[in-house]
Coordinates of C-alpha atoms in Angstrom, one line a residue:
M1 CA -14.2 -10.4 -3.4
L2 CA -12.8 -12.1 -6.6
T3 CA -11.8 -15.7 -7.2
V4 CA -9.9 -17.2 -10.2
S5 CA -10.5 -20.9 -10.6
E6 CA -8.5 -23.3 -12.9
L7 CA -7.9 -20.5 -15.3
S8 CA -5.9 -21.2 -18.5
L9 CA -5.2 -19.3 -21.7
Q10 CA -3.9 -20.9 -24.8
Y11 CA -2.6 -19.4 -28.0
G12 CA -1.8 -21.5 -31.0
G13 CA -1.4 -24.7 -28.9
T14 CA 0.9 -23.0 -26.4
Y15 CA -0.3 -22.0 -22.9
L16 CA 0.4 -18.5 -21.8
F17 CA -0.6 -19.6 -18.3
K18 CA -2.4 -22.7 -17.0
D19 CA -4.4 -23.9 -14.0
V20 CA -4.4 -20.6 -12.2
N21 CA -6.2 -20.5 -8.8
L22 CA -6.1 -17.2 -6.9
Q23 CA -8.3 -15.3 -4.4
F24 CA -8.2 -11.5 -4.2
T25 CA -9.7 -10.1 -1.0
Q26 CA -11.0 -6.7 0.1
G27 CA -8.6 -4.2 1.5
N28 CA -5.5 -5.6 -0.2
C29 CA -3.5 -4.3 -3.2
Y30 CA -2.1 -6.9 -5.6
G31 CA 0.9 -6.0 -7.8
V32 CA 1.1 -8.1 -11.0
I33 CA 4.6 -8.6 -12.2
G34 CA 6.3 -10.7 -14.9
A35 CA 8.7 -10.4 -17.9
N36 CA 7.5 -8.5 -21.0
G37 CA 5.1 -10.8 -22.9
A38 CA 4.4 -12.9 -19.9
G39 CA 0.7 -12.0 -20.0
K40 CA 0.2 -9.3 -17.3
S41 CA -2.2 -7.1 -19.3
T42 CA -3.9 -10.2 -20.7
F43 CA -4.5 -11.5 -17.2
L44 CA -6.2 -8.2 -16.3
K45 CA -8.3 -8.3 -19.4
I46 CA -9.6 -11.8 -18.5
I47 CA -10.4 -10.6 -15.0
S48 CA -12.3 -7.6 -16.4
G49 CA -14.2 -9.7 -18.9
Q50 CA -12.6 -8.0 -21.9
L51 CA -11.0 -11.3 -23.0
E52 CA -12.3 -14.9 -22.7
A53 CA -10.0 -17.6 -21.1
T54 CA -9.5 -21.0 -22.8
S55 CA -10.8 -22.6 -19.6
G56 CA -11.6 -21.9 -16.0
E57 CA -13.6 -19.0 -14.5
V58 CA -13.5 -15.7 -12.8
S59 CA -16.2 -15.0 -10.2
Q60 CA -17.0 -11.9 -8.1
A61 CA -19.0 -11.4 -5.0
P62 CA -22.6 -10.3 -5.6
N63 CA -23.2 -6.6 -6.3
T64 CA -19.4 -5.9 -6.9
R65 CA -18.7 -2.9 -9.0
M66 CA -15.5 -3.1 -11.0
S67 CA -13.6 -0.1 -12.4
I68 CA -11.0 -0.4 -15.1
L69 CA -8.3 2.1 -16.2
K70 CA -9.1 2.6 -19.9
Q71 CA -6.2 2.7 -22.4
D72 CA -7.9 4.4 -25.4
Q73 CA -7.1 8.1 -24.9
N74 CA -9.5 9.3 -27.6
M75 CA -12.7 7.4 -26.8
Y76 CA -14.2 10.2 -24.8
D77 CA -13.2 13.2 -27.0
A78 CA -16.8 14.2 -27.5
F79 CA -17.4 14.6 -23.7
T80 CA -16.2 17.1 -21.2
V81 CA -13.6 16.2 -18.6
M82 CA -16.1 16.2 -15.8
D83 CA -18.6 14.0 -17.6
T84 CA -15.7 11.6 -18.5
V85 CA -14.8 11.2 -14.9
I86 CA -18.3 10.7 -13.7
M87 CA -18.7 8.0 -16.4
G88 CA -16.5 5.9 -14.1
N89 CA -19.8 5.1 -12.4
Q90 CA -21.8 4.5 -15.6
R91 CA -25.1 3.9 -13.7
L92 CA -24.8 7.2 -11.9
Y93 CA -24.0 9.1 -15.1
D94 CA -26.9 7.5 -16.9
I95 CA -29.3 8.4 -14.1
G96 CA -28.1 12.0 -14.1
K97 CA -28.7 12.4 -17.8
E98 CA -32.1 10.8 -17.8
K99 CA -33.1 12.9 -14.8
D100 CA -31.9 16.1 -16.6
A101 CA -33.8 15.1 -19.7
I102 CA -37.1 14.8 -17.8
Y103 CA -36.7 18.2 -16.1
A104 CA -35.8 19.8 -19.5
K105 CA -39.3 18.9 -20.9
E106 CA -41.7 21.8 -21.3
E107 CA -44.5 19.7 -19.8
M108 CA -44.0 16.8 -17.5
T109 CA -46.6 14.0 -17.3
D110 CA -47.5 12.2 -14.1
E111 CA -45.4 9.3 -15.3
D112 CA -42.5 11.6 -15.8
G113 CA -42.9 12.9 -12.2
M114 CA -43.0 9.4 -10.8
R115 CA -39.9 8.4 -12.9
A116 CA -38.1 11.5 -11.7
C117 CA -38.8 10.6 -8.1
E118 CA -37.4 7.1 -8.6
L119 CA -34.3 8.5 -10.3
E120 CA -33.7 11.1 -7.6
S121 CA -33.8 8.4 -4.9
E122 CA -31.2 6.2 -6.7
Y123 CA -29.1 9.3 -7.7
A124 CA -28.8 10.4 -4.0
E125 CA -28.1 6.8 -2.9
L126 CA -25.2 6.6 -5.4
G127 CA -23.7 9.9 -4.2
G128 CA -24.9 11.9 -7.2
W129 CA -25.1 15.2 -5.4
E130 CA -21.4 15.0 -4.4
A131 CA -20.3 13.6 -7.7
E132 CA -18.9 16.7 -9.2
A133 CA -17.1 17.7 -6.0
D134 CA -15.6 14.2 -5.7
A135 CA -14.6 14.2 -9.3
S136 CA -13.0 17.6 -9.0
R137 CA -11.0 16.5 -5.9
I138 CA -9.6 13.5 -7.7
L139 CA -8.7 15.5 -10.8
Q140 CA -7.0 18.2 -8.8
G141 CA -5.1 15.6 -6.9
L142 CA -3.8 14.2 -10.1
G143 CA -2.8 17.6 -11.4
V144 CA -5.7 18.5 -13.7
A145 CA -6.5 22.1 -12.8
T146 CA -10.2 23.3 -12.5
N147 CA -10.0 25.4 -15.7
W148 CA -9.9 22.1 -17.6
H149 CA -12.9 20.4 -15.9
D150 CA -15.5 21.8 -18.3
Q151 CA -13.4 21.5 -21.4
L152 CA -13.9 18.8 -24.1
M153 CA -11.5 15.9 -23.8
S154 CA -10.5 16.5 -27.4
S155 CA -8.8 19.8 -26.3
L156 CA -6.4 18.1 -23.8
D157 CA -2.9 16.9 -24.6
P158 CA -2.2 13.2 -24.2
R159 CA -0.6 13.5 -20.7
L160 CA -3.7 15.2 -19.3
K161 CA -6.0 12.7 -21.0
V162 CA -4.1 9.9 -19.2
K163 CA -4.8 11.6 -15.8
V164 CA -8.5 12.1 -16.6
L165 CA -8.9 8.4 -17.5
L166 CA -7.2 7.5 -14.3
A167 CA -9.5 9.8 -12.4
Q168 CA -12.4 8.1 -14.1
A169 CA -11.2 4.7 -12.8
L170 CA -10.8 6.0 -9.3
F171 CA -14.2 7.8 -9.2
G172 CA -17.2 6.6 -7.1
Q173 CA -15.6 4.2 -4.7
P174 CA -15.6 1.0 -6.8
D175 CA -15.3 -2.3 -5.0
L176 CA -12.6 -3.6 -7.3
L177 CA -10.1 -1.5 -9.1
L178 CA -8.0 -2.8 -12.1
L179 CA -5.1 -0.5 -13.1
D180 CA -2.7 -1.3 -16.0
E181 CA 0.4 0.9 -15.7
P182 CA -1.4 3.8 -13.8
T183 CA 1.9 5.7 -13.2
N184 CA 2.8 6.0 -16.9
N185 CA 3.1 9.7 -17.9
L186 CA 2.4 10.9 -14.3
D187 CA 4.6 13.4 -12.6
I188 CA 6.0 12.7 -9.1
N189 CA 3.3 14.8 -7.4
A190 CA 0.5 12.9 -9.1
I191 CA 2.1 9.5 -8.3
N192 CA 2.5 10.5 -4.6
W193 CA -1.2 11.5 -4.5
L194 CA -2.2 8.2 -6.2
E195 CA -0.2 6.3 -3.6
D196 CA -1.9 8.0 -0.7
F197 CA -5.3 7.5 -2.4
L198 CA -4.7 3.7 -2.8
L199 CA -3.4 3.4 0.8
D200 CA -6.7 4.8 2.0
Y201 CA -8.8 2.9 -0.5
P202 CA -11.0 0.2 1.2
G203 CA -11.6 -2.0 -1.8
T204 CA -9.5 -4.4 -3.8
V205 CA -6.8 -3.2 -6.1
I206 CA -5.1 -5.3 -8.9
V207 CA -2.3 -3.3 -10.6
V208 CA 0.3 -3.9 -13.3
S209 CA 3.3 -1.5 -13.0
H210 CA 7.0 -1.2 -13.7
D211 CA 7.4 1.4 -11.1
R212 CA 9.1 -0.4 -8.2
H213 CA 8.7 2.5 -5.7
F214 CA 5.0 2.6 -6.4
L215 CA 4.7 -1.2 -6.0
N216 CA 6.7 -1.1 -2.8
T217 CA 4.5 1.7 -1.3
V218 CA 1.0 0.4 -2.1
C219 CA 1.2 -3.4 -2.5
T220 CA 0.3 -6.0 0.2
H221 CA 0.8 -8.9 -2.3
I222 CA 2.7 -9.7 -5.4
V223 CA 1.2 -11.8 -8.2
D224 CA 4.1 -13.3 -10.2
I225 CA 3.5 -14.5 -13.8
D226 CA 6.5 -16.7 -14.4
Y227 CA 7.0 -19.5 -17.0
G228 CA 3.3 -20.2 -17.5
K229 CA 2.4 -20.1 -13.8
I230 CA 0.7 -17.4 -11.8
K231 CA 1.5 -17.4 -8.1
M232 CA 0.6 -15.0 -5.3
Y233 CA 3.0 -14.0 -2.5
V234 CA 2.6 -11.8 0.6
G235 CA 4.6 -8.5 0.6
N236 CA 5.6 -5.7 -1.7
Y237 CA 8.0 -5.9 -4.7
D238 CA 11.2 -5.4 -2.7
F239 CA 10.2 -8.2 -0.3
W240 CA 9.4 -10.5 -3.2
Y241 CA 12.7 -9.7 -4.9
D242 CA 14.9 -10.0 -1.8
S243 CA 13.2 -13.1 -0.5
S244 CA 13.3 -14.8 -4.0
Q245 CA 17.0 -14.2 -4.2
L246 CA 17.4 -15.5 -0.6
M247 CA 15.3 -18.6 -1.4
Q248 CA 17.4 -19.3 -4.5
S249 CA 20.6 -19.2 -2.5
L250 CA 19.1 -21.4 0.2
M251 CA 18.0 -24.0 -2.3
K252 CA 21.5 -24.2 -3.7
A253 CA 22.9 -24.8 -0.2
Q254 CA 21.6 -28.4 0.1
N255 CA 23.5 -29.1 3.3
K256 CA 21.4 -26.6 5.3
K257 CA 18.8 -27.9 7.5
N258 CA 15.2 -26.8 7.2
E259 CA 15.3 -25.3 10.7
E260 CA 18.2 -23.2 9.8
K261 CA 16.5 -22.0 6.6
A262 CA 13.4 -21.2 8.5
Q263 CA 15.3 -19.2 11.1
E264 CA 17.1 -17.2 8.4
L265 CA 13.8 -16.4 6.7
K266 CA 12.3 -15.4 10.0
D267 CA 15.1 -13.0 10.7
F268 CA 14.8 -11.6 7.2
I269 CA 11.1 -11.1 7.5
S270 CA 11.6 -9.3 10.8
R271 CA 14.2 -6.9 9.4
F272 CA 12.2 -6.2 6.3
S273 CA 8.8 -5.6 7.9
A274 CA 10.3 -3.1 10.3
N275 CA 11.9 -1.0 7.5
K276 CA 8.9 0.5 5.7
S277 CA 8.4 4.2 5.2
K278 CA 4.6 4.2 5.1
A279 CA 3.5 3.4 8.6
K280 CA -0.1 2.4 7.7
Q281 CA 1.0 0.0 5.0
A282 CA 3.8 -1.3 7.2
T283 CA 1.4 -2.3 9.9
A284 CA -0.9 -4.2 7.5
R285 CA 2.0 -5.9 5.7
R286 CA 3.7 -6.9 9.0
K287 CA 0.6 -8.8 10.1
L288 CA 0.6 -10.7 6.8
L289 CA 4.3 -11.5 6.9
E290 CA 4.1 -12.9 10.4
K291 CA 1.9 -15.7 9.1
L292 CA 4.3 -16.8 6.3
T293 CA 5.7 -20.3 6.2
L294 CA 8.8 -21.5 4.4
E295 CA 6.7 -23.1 1.6
E296 CA 5.0 -19.7 0.9
M297 CA 8.2 -17.9 0.1
P298 CA 8.9 -17.1 -3.6
A299 CA 11.4 -19.2 -5.4
S300 CA 11.3 -17.5 -8.7
S301 CA 13.0 -18.9 -11.8
R302 CA 13.1 -15.4 -13.3
R303 CA 16.3 -14.5 -15.3
Y304 CA 18.1 -11.2 -14.7
P305 CA 20.4 -9.6 -17.2
W306 CA 23.8 -8.5 -16.0
V307 CA 24.5 -4.8 -16.4
G308 CA 28.0 -3.6 -15.4
F309 CA 30.1 -0.6 -16.5
S310 CA 34.0 -0.6 -16.4
P311 CA 35.8 2.6 -17.2
D312 CA 39.0 2.2 -19.1
R313 CA 40.6 4.9 -17.0
E314 CA 39.8 7.1 -14.0
V315 CA 38.4 10.5 -14.8
G316 CA 40.5 13.5 -13.7
K317 CA 39.5 16.5 -11.7
D318 CA 38.1 18.5 -14.6
I319 CA 35.1 16.7 -16.1
L320 CA 32.4 19.0 -17.6
F321 CA 31.8 22.8 -17.7
V322 CA 28.5 24.1 -19.0
T323 CA 28.2 27.9 -19.2
D324 CA 25.1 30.0 -20.0
V325 CA 23.6 27.4 -22.5
S326 CA 20.3 28.4 -24.1
K327 CA 18.3 26.7 -26.7
T328 CA 15.0 27.4 -28.5
I329 CA 13.3 24.5 -30.4
D330 CA 10.2 25.1 -32.6
G331 CA 9.8 28.6 -31.1
V332 CA 9.9 27.3 -27.5
K333 CA 12.8 28.2 -25.2
V334 CA 13.7 24.8 -23.6
L335 CA 17.0 25.9 -22.0
D336 CA 17.6 29.3 -20.5
K337 CA 21.1 30.3 -19.4
V338 CA 21.9 26.8 -18.0
T339 CA 25.2 26.8 -16.1
F340 CA 26.7 24.0 -14.0
T341 CA 30.0 22.1 -13.4
V342 CA 30.3 18.3 -13.0
G343 CA 32.7 17.2 -10.4
K344 CA 34.3 13.9 -9.6
G345 CA 31.8 11.4 -8.0
D346 CA 28.7 13.4 -9.2
K347 CA 25.8 11.1 -10.1
I348 CA 23.2 13.5 -11.4
A349 CA 19.5 12.7 -12.0
F350 CA 17.3 14.8 -14.2
V351 CA 13.8 14.9 -12.8
G352 CA 10.6 16.8 -13.4
D353 CA 8.2 17.2 -16.3
N354 CA 10.3 19.2 -18.7
E355 CA 11.6 16.2 -20.7
N356 CA 12.2 18.4 -23.7
A357 CA 14.8 20.4 -21.8
Q358 CA 16.5 17.2 -20.5
T359 CA 16.8 15.7 -24.0
A360 CA 18.0 18.9 -25.5
L361 CA 20.7 19.3 -22.9
F362 CA 21.9 15.7 -23.5
K363 CA 22.1 16.3 -27.2
I364 CA 24.1 19.5 -26.7
L365 CA 26.5 17.7 -24.3
V366 CA 27.2 15.0 -26.9
G367 CA 27.4 17.4 -29.8
E368 CA 24.2 16.4 -31.6
L369 CA 22.8 19.9 -31.1
E370 CA 24.4 23.3 -31.1
P371 CA 23.4 25.7 -28.4
D372 CA 22.0 29.0 -29.5
E373 CA 24.4 30.6 -27.0
G374 CA 26.7 29.5 -24.2
S375 CA 29.4 26.8 -24.2
V376 CA 30.1 23.2 -23.3
K377 CA 33.7 22.1 -22.3
W378 CA 34.7 18.5 -21.5
G379 CA 37.8 17.7 -19.4
Q380 CA 40.7 16.1 -21.2
T381 CA 40.4 12.8 -19.3
A382 CA 36.6 12.6 -19.7
T383 CA 35.2 10.1 -22.2
F384 CA 31.4 9.7 -22.5
S385 CA 28.9 7.1 -23.7
Y386 CA 25.4 8.2 -24.5
F387 CA 22.1 6.3 -24.3
P388 CA 19.5 8.4 -26.3
K389 CA 15.8 8.4 -25.6
D390 CA 15.1 7.5 -29.2
N391 CA 17.3 4.7 -30.4
T392 CA 15.6 4.3 -33.8
P393 CA 18.6 5.5 -35.9
F394 CA 20.7 2.7 -34.5
F395 CA 18.4 -0.1 -35.8
Q396 CA 16.4 1.4 -38.7
D397 CA 17.1 -0.1 -42.1
C398 CA 19.9 -2.3 -40.5
D399 CA 20.1 -5.9 -41.6
D400 CA 22.8 -6.9 -39.1
T401 CA 22.2 -9.7 -36.6
I402 CA 22.6 -8.9 -32.9
L403 CA 26.0 -10.5 -33.0
D404 CA 27.3 -8.4 -36.0
W405 CA 25.6 -5.2 -34.7
L406 CA 27.4 -5.5 -31.3
R407 CA 30.7 -6.5 -33.0
Q408 CA 31.2 -3.0 -34.4
Y409 CA 31.3 -1.6 -30.9
S410 CA 33.7 -4.2 -29.5
E411 CA 37.5 -4.3 -29.5
D412 CA 37.4 -8.1 -29.2
K413 CA 35.7 -9.3 -32.4
H414 CA 35.7 -13.0 -31.6
E415 CA 32.3 -14.7 -31.6
S416 CA 33.0 -16.6 -28.4
Y417 CA 33.6 -13.3 -26.5
L418 CA 30.6 -11.6 -27.9
R419 CA 28.4 -14.7 -27.4
G420 CA 29.4 -14.8 -23.7
F421 CA 28.7 -11.1 -23.3
L422 CA 25.3 -11.3 -25.1
G423 CA 24.4 -14.4 -23.0
R424 CA 24.6 -12.3 -19.8
M425 CA 22.2 -9.8 -21.5
L426 CA 19.8 -12.7 -22.0
F427 CA 20.5 -13.2 -25.7
S428 CA 21.3 -16.9 -25.8
G429 CA 21.6 -19.7 -28.4
D430 CA 20.3 -18.7 -31.8
D431 CA 18.9 -15.4 -30.4
I432 CA 22.2 -13.7 -31.4
F433 CA 21.4 -14.3 -35.1
K434 CA 18.1 -12.3 -35.0
A435 CA 18.1 -9.2 -37.2
V436 CA 18.2 -6.1 -35.0
K437 CA 15.5 -4.4 -37.0
V438 CA 12.9 -6.9 -35.8
L439 CA 13.8 -6.7 -32.1
S440 CA 11.3 -5.6 -29.4
G441 CA 11.7 -2.4 -27.6
G442 CA 13.1 -4.1 -24.6
E443 CA 15.6 -6.1 -26.6
K444 CA 16.8 -2.9 -28.4
V445 CA 17.4 -1.3 -25.0
R446 CA 19.5 -4.3 -23.9
C447 CA 21.5 -3.9 -27.1
M448 CA 22.1 -0.2 -26.4
L449 CA 23.1 -1.0 -22.8
S450 CA 25.6 -3.6 -24.2
R451 CA 27.0 -1.0 -26.5
M452 CA 27.5 1.4 -23.5
M453 CA 29.2 -1.4 -21.4
L454 CA 31.7 -2.1 -24.2
S455 CA 32.6 1.6 -24.5
G456 CA 34.9 1.9 -21.5
A457 CA 33.6 5.4 -20.9
N458 CA 34.1 7.2 -17.6
V459 CA 31.0 9.4 -18.0
L460 CA 27.6 7.8 -18.7
L461 CA 24.7 9.9 -20.1
L462 CA 21.4 8.0 -20.1
D463 CA 18.1 9.6 -21.3
Q464 CA 15.2 7.4 -20.1
P465 CA 17.0 4.0 -20.2
T466 CA 14.2 2.1 -18.4
N467 CA 11.6 2.7 -21.2
H468 CA 10.4 -0.7 -22.6
L469 CA 12.2 -2.6 -19.8
D470 CA 10.7 -5.2 -17.5
L471 CA 11.2 -5.1 -13.7
E472 CA 14.1 -7.5 -13.9
S473 CA 16.0 -5.4 -16.4
I474 CA 15.3 -2.2 -14.5
A475 CA 16.7 -3.7 -11.4
A476 CA 19.8 -4.8 -13.3
V477 CA 20.3 -1.3 -14.7
N478 CA 19.8 0.1 -11.2
N479 CA 22.4 -2.2 -9.7
G480 CA 24.9 -1.4 -12.5
L481 CA 24.6 2.4 -12.1
N482 CA 24.9 2.0 -8.3
A483 CA 28.1 0.1 -8.6
V484 CA 29.9 2.1 -11.4
P485 CA 32.8 4.2 -10.1
C486 CA 32.3 7.0 -12.6
N487 CA 30.1 10.0 -13.3
V488 CA 26.5 9.4 -14.3
L489 CA 23.9 11.9 -15.8
L490 CA 20.6 10.1 -15.8
A491 CA 17.0 11.0 -16.8
T492 CA 14.4 8.6 -15.6
H493 CA 10.9 8.4 -14.1
D494 CA 12.0 5.5 -11.9
H495 CA 11.8 6.9 -8.3
Q496 CA 13.8 4.0 -6.8
M497 CA 16.6 4.4 -9.4
V498 CA 16.9 8.1 -8.8
S499 CA 16.8 7.6 -5.0
T500 CA 19.5 4.9 -4.9
V501 CA 21.8 6.3 -7.7
A502 CA 21.8 10.1 -7.6
N503 CA 23.6 12.4 -5.1
R504 CA 22.6 15.5 -7.1
I505 CA 19.3 16.5 -8.7
F506 CA 18.7 18.6 -11.8
D507 CA 15.1 19.9 -12.4
F508 CA 14.2 22.2 -15.3
T509 CA 11.4 24.7 -14.8
A510 CA 8.8 25.1 -17.6
D511 CA 10.7 28.1 -19.0
G512 CA 14.0 26.1 -19.2
Q513 CA 15.8 27.4 -16.1
L514 CA 17.9 24.8 -14.1
I515 CA 17.3 24.0 -10.4
D516 CA 20.5 22.3 -9.2
K517 CA 20.5 20.7 -5.8
R518 CA 23.3 18.6 -4.2
M519 CA 21.1 16.3 -2.3
E520 CA 19.4 12.9 -2.5
Y521 CA 16.0 12.6 -4.3
D522 CA 13.8 12.2 -1.2
D523 CA 15.4 15.3 0.4
Y524 CA 14.8 17.2 -2.8
L525 CA 11.1 16.2 -2.8
A526 CA 10.9 17.4 0.8
W527 CA 12.5 20.7 -0.2
Q528 CA 10.2 21.0 -3.1
E529 CA 7.2 20.5 -0.9
A530 CA 8.4 23.0 1.6
Q531 CA 8.8 25.6 -1.2
A532 CA 5.3 24.9 -2.4
T533 CA 3.9 25.4 1.1
Q534 CA 5.7 28.7 1.5
A535 CA 4.4 29.9 -1.8

């Protein structure tokens, strides 16, 4: 379907990647992973022809139609939602417009009639008569209601625009589908629909995503961009991660025989391939995994930060009491009579689309906002540390180095201690002397997590901590929150993090009322689906 041969990209004398040789075949889904800045989006742009490589070539099978998820939300503002989606097959859209223009003439010539016949034939062949129905089905699956379909794109809010552009990419059964962060700003129902769509999709998918649950569900292969090399491995993200960790440990054990290594890998593959939730994908992946050899297993040199939280003291029985809290912001009631109690061992995930309610509640809990009514009472033994969604105030107009910035939050002020701590967070060597105001989004998040780890708090409040993080850092945060023996209140879109960390779910309705369920996330989604079916 698509072949990459001897591909290299060089910037300013430095290779982003070099001598890449890959083949993408029909019916498979390839997840592209790599640290921030490794070149994931750049690689997709080269494949799509939007960017020219320094050397090498990308070739497609004849008559292959490629579809790309557009990133410019405003480029279709002058068009209706329906037209924007159908433009996913530009040839079909152009034929429809030319055909309509001919029929709109007051008088048609013989040439017009012959041209109309030609267009009608091609229009039918491309599925033109089903186009609006197909487009509507995709839009509704992604959560764009029918009342929006004839509206101009300019009238939609950004989150709906993202869904329309995704529908455009999916429209018309393209042979090759390139998706850069397709789950960004999608609600869980839209993500589930997209997963099912891609599982049934007969073409080739190449996708960049930081959503591990999504990668695990849809991917048959992982394409790893690591230290200037791009390699392809069979399996989904969890298989890549677990097997790469296993390979690293096996390579360190030099006294092991190859036969022993091979048997351990064989056992691992057998256990892994039998433990997939999506039966259709599991069957396809198992066939691929059975063909693996030892040399084809990933031995990644990827570095992972260390995230670990150690409370200074154990929290008592009374932790947090919230009673009848309401809050209106800019004329909109975001919290309405919210009442709950946090007990020992509760790890609570805030899910759903109402992020304004989530952030408002966090700010009220830590005292940054006053409720319009109601009360918040912390237990005497409870100490909290807060990770805000917007960390700008911590870095704006600050001339401190990373070392000095972190020193203010540490009881141990010695450089040797702080240097060791920062090293585990991947700030090594002279990195610690960088000014915090010039850090990337991901680096700032790692600084904020370091601040939390030094706090010794026994209640952690985190509002979207995975924003700006790469997959390695997300996995580290996930592991840290799994292991911490204290209370956690967490807002995140990361399905896997919620599923593995939380034992209680908070979901705010559009009018600010709280749905509080003591259950794991997948059980909550099943409950939610049952409620929708009954309605």
